[in-house]
């Protein structure tokens, strides 16, 4: 999963628009769009502000490419699932509620 996908996932979890995130980071909606599209990479100060606004560690944003990996948390996997379900169902991820039961 790319940095752009992680930013989008964290933003969708909060049910924010790109403009909402841009306001919180102190940048433009165009910058947020370009980060999410992986057209540009945030400067270090913006990366810190982005992580802070989204309430995630910088390492979460920087982890880079890859699908579900052993290093991902259950929360990250469920957040990605909510985004994909919302896309298929044509709704917002904030409208999706997932539950999980682990059986042995």
PDB file of C-alpha atoms in Angstrom:
ATOM      1  CA  UNK A   1       0.000   0.000   0.000  1.00  0.00           C
ATOM      2  CA  UNK A   2       1.411   3.389  -0.981  1.00  0.00           C
ATOM      3  CA  UNK A   3       1.683   6.531   1.126  1.00  0.00           C
ATOM      4  CA  UNK A   4      -1.199   8.002  -0.853  1.00  0.00           C
ATOM      5  CA  UNK A   5      -3.412   5.013  -0.063  1.00  0.00           C
ATOM      6  CA  UNK A   6      -2.527   5.253   3.634  1.00  0.00           C
ATOM      7  CA  UNK A   7      -3.346   8.969   3.711  1.00  0.00           C
ATOM      8  CA  UNK A   8      -6.667   8.323   1.939  1.00  0.00           C
ATOM      9  CA  UNK A   9      -7.476   5.427   4.287  1.00  0.00           C
ATOM     10  CA  UNK A  10      -6.770   7.488   7.419  1.00  0.00           C
ATOM     11  CA  UNK A  11      -8.723  10.464   6.018  1.00  0.00           C
ATOM     12  CA  UNK A  12     -11.717   8.303   5.115  1.00  0.00           C
ATOM     13  CA  UNK A  13     -11.710   6.746   8.576  1.00  0.00           C
ATOM     14  CA  UNK A  14     -12.319  10.221   9.952  1.00  0.00           C
ATOM     15  CA  UNK A  15     -14.930  10.939   7.274  1.00  0.00           C
ATOM     16  CA  UNK A  16     -12.983  14.044   6.176  1.00  0.00           C
ATOM     17  CA  UNK A  17     -12.845  15.551   2.718  1.00  0.00           C
ATOM     18  CA  UNK A  18      -9.507  16.405   1.145  1.00  0.00           C
ATOM     19  CA  UNK A  19     -10.258  20.043   1.979  1.00  0.00           C
ATOM     20  CA  UNK A  20     -10.878  19.148   5.635  1.00  0.00           C
ATOM     21  CA  UNK A  21      -7.483  17.459   5.836  1.00  0.00           C
ATOM     22  CA  UNK A  22      -5.787  20.306   3.979  1.00  0.00           C
ATOM     23  CA  UNK A  23      -7.161  22.805   6.504  1.00  0.00           C
ATOM     24  CA  UNK A  24      -5.858  20.719   9.395  1.00  0.00           C
ATOM     25  CA  UNK A  25      -2.405  20.328   7.811  1.00  0.00           C
ATOM     26  CA  UNK A  26      -2.181  23.952   6.676  1.00  0.00           C
ATOM     27  CA  UNK A  27      -1.894  23.234   2.977  1.00  0.00           C
ATOM     28  CA  UNK A  28      -4.136  23.177  -0.091  1.00  0.00           C
ATOM     29  CA  UNK A  29      -6.651  20.578  -1.201  1.00  0.00           C
ATOM     30  CA  UNK A  30      -4.545  20.191  -4.363  1.00  0.00           C
ATOM     31  CA  UNK A  31      -1.541  19.113  -2.251  1.00  0.00           C
ATOM     32  CA  UNK A  32      -3.654  16.504  -0.451  1.00  0.00           C
ATOM     33  CA  UNK A  33      -5.013  15.277  -3.786  1.00  0.00           C
ATOM     34  CA  UNK A  34      -1.480  14.952  -5.193  1.00  0.00           C
ATOM     35  CA  UNK A  35      -0.258  13.067  -2.108  1.00  0.00           C
ATOM     36  CA  UNK A  36      -3.192  10.653  -2.294  1.00  0.00           C
ATOM     37  CA  UNK A  37      -2.653  10.156  -6.028  1.00  0.00           C
ATOM     38  CA  UNK A  38       1.056   9.525  -5.332  1.00  0.00           C
ATOM     39  CA  UNK A  39       1.925  12.376  -7.700  1.00  0.00           C
ATOM     40  CA  UNK A  40       4.023  14.100  -5.041  1.00  0.00           C
ATOM     41  CA  UNK A  41       5.523  13.223  -1.662  1.00  0.00           C
ATOM     42  CA  UNK A  42       4.978  15.519   1.335  1.00  0.00           C
ATOM     43  CA  UNK A  43       7.946  17.573   2.536  1.00  0.00           C
ATOM     44  CA  UNK A  44       9.186  16.572   6.006  1.00  0.00           C
ATOM     45  CA  UNK A  45       7.286  19.394   7.761  1.00  0.00           C
ATOM     46  CA  UNK A  46       4.085  18.497   5.896  1.00  0.00           C
ATOM     47  CA  UNK A  47       4.594  14.807   6.611  1.00  0.00           C
ATOM     48  CA  UNK A  48       4.802  15.588  10.336  1.00  0.00           C
ATOM     49  CA  UNK A  49       1.719  17.824  10.162  1.00  0.00           C
ATOM     50  CA  UNK A  50      -0.113  15.166   8.157  1.00  0.00           C
ATOM     51  CA  UNK A  51       0.669  12.426  10.669  1.00  0.00           C
ATOM     52  CA  UNK A  52      -0.327  14.709  13.534  1.00  0.00           C
ATOM     53  CA  UNK A  53      -3.614  15.763  11.909  1.00  0.00           C
ATOM     54  CA  UNK A  54      -4.526  12.155  11.117  1.00  0.00           C
ATOM     55  CA  UNK A  55      -3.403  10.892  14.514  1.00  0.00           C
ATOM     56  CA  UNK A  56      -1.066   8.295  13.039  1.00  0.00           C
ATOM     57  CA  UNK A  57       2.693   7.714  13.362  1.00  0.00           C
ATOM     58  CA  UNK A  58       4.898   8.968  10.535  1.00  0.00           C
ATOM     59  CA  UNK A  59       6.085   5.368  10.061  1.00  0.00           C
ATOM     60  CA  UNK A  60       2.512   4.379   9.211  1.00  0.00           C
ATOM     61  CA  UNK A  61       2.501   6.892   6.374  1.00  0.00           C
ATOM     62  CA  UNK A  62       6.023   6.030   5.196  1.00  0.00           C
ATOM     63  CA  UNK A  63       5.648   2.232   5.235  1.00  0.00           C
ATOM     64  CA  UNK A  64       5.380   2.194   1.446  1.00  0.00           C
ATOM     65  CA  UNK A  65       4.089  -0.270  -1.085  1.00  0.00           C
ATOM     66  CA  UNK A  66       2.557  -3.640  -0.300  1.00  0.00           C
ATOM     67  CA  UNK A  67      -0.761  -5.238   0.436  1.00  0.00           C
ATOM     68  CA  UNK A  68      -1.704  -6.810   3.703  1.00  0.00           C
ATOM     69  CA  UNK A  69       1.547  -7.705   5.336  1.00  0.00           C
ATOM     70  CA  UNK A  70       2.534  -9.361   8.575  1.00  0.00           C
ATOM     71  CA  UNK A  71       3.491  -5.904   9.859  1.00  0.00           C
ATOM     72  CA  UNK A  72      -0.002  -4.488   9.476  1.00  0.00           C
ATOM     73  CA  UNK A  73      -2.259  -4.184  12.478  1.00  0.00           C
ATOM     74  CA  UNK A  74      -5.800  -5.489  12.581  1.00  0.00           C
ATOM     75  CA  UNK A  75      -7.001  -1.863  12.610  1.00  0.00           C
ATOM     76  CA  UNK A  76      -5.106  -1.139   9.381  1.00  0.00           C
ATOM     77  CA  UNK A  77      -6.522  -4.233   7.694  1.00  0.00           C
ATOM     78  CA  UNK A  78     -10.079  -3.416   8.787  1.00  0.00           C
ATOM     79  CA  UNK A  79      -9.699   0.217   7.687  1.00  0.00           C
ATOM     80  CA  UNK A  80      -8.567  -0.930   4.233  1.00  0.00           C
ATOM     81  CA  UNK A  81     -11.520  -3.337   4.083  1.00  0.00           C
ATOM     82  CA  UNK A  82     -13.943  -0.512   4.976  1.00  0.00           C
ATOM     83  CA  UNK A  83     -12.556   1.652   2.184  1.00  0.00           C
ATOM     84  CA  UNK A  84     -12.910  -1.141  -0.357  1.00  0.00           C
ATOM     85  CA  UNK A  85     -16.437  -2.019   0.804  1.00  0.00           C
ATOM     86  CA  UNK A  86     -17.449   1.647   0.684  1.00  0.00           C
ATOM     87  CA  UNK A  87     -16.114   1.902  -2.870  1.00  0.00           C
ATOM     88  CA  UNK A  88     -18.089  -1.160  -3.984  1.00  0.00           C
ATOM     89  CA  UNK A  89     -21.244  -0.080  -2.135  1.00  0.00           C
ATOM     90  CA  UNK A  90     -20.851   3.543  -3.287  1.00  0.00           C
ATOM     91  CA  UNK A  91     -20.966   4.993   0.221  1.00  0.00           C
ATOM     92  CA  UNK A  92     -18.554   6.568   2.689  1.00  0.00           C
ATOM     93  CA  UNK A  93     -16.266   4.394   4.823  1.00  0.00           C
ATOM     94  CA  UNK A  94     -17.658   6.131   7.916  1.00  0.00           C
ATOM     95  CA  UNK A  95     -21.038   4.551   7.121  1.00  0.00           C
ATOM     96  CA  UNK A  96     -19.545   1.022   7.218  1.00  0.00           C
ATOM     97  CA  UNK A  97     -19.438  -0.752  10.574  1.00  0.00           C
ATOM     98  CA  UNK A  98     -17.422  -3.957  10.711  1.00  0.00           C
ATOM     99  CA  UNK A  99     -17.300  -6.481  13.485  1.00  0.00           C
ATOM    100  CA  UNK A 100     -14.976  -9.410  13.864  1.00  0.00           C
ATOM    101  CA  UNK A 101     -15.166 -12.667  15.750  1.00  0.00           C
ATOM    102  CA  UNK A 102     -12.166 -14.904  16.177  1.00  0.00           C
ATOM    103  CA  UNK A 103     -12.887 -18.567  16.773  1.00  0.00           C
ATOM    104  CA  UNK A 104     -10.396 -21.190  17.750  1.00  0.00           C
TER     105      UNK A 104
END
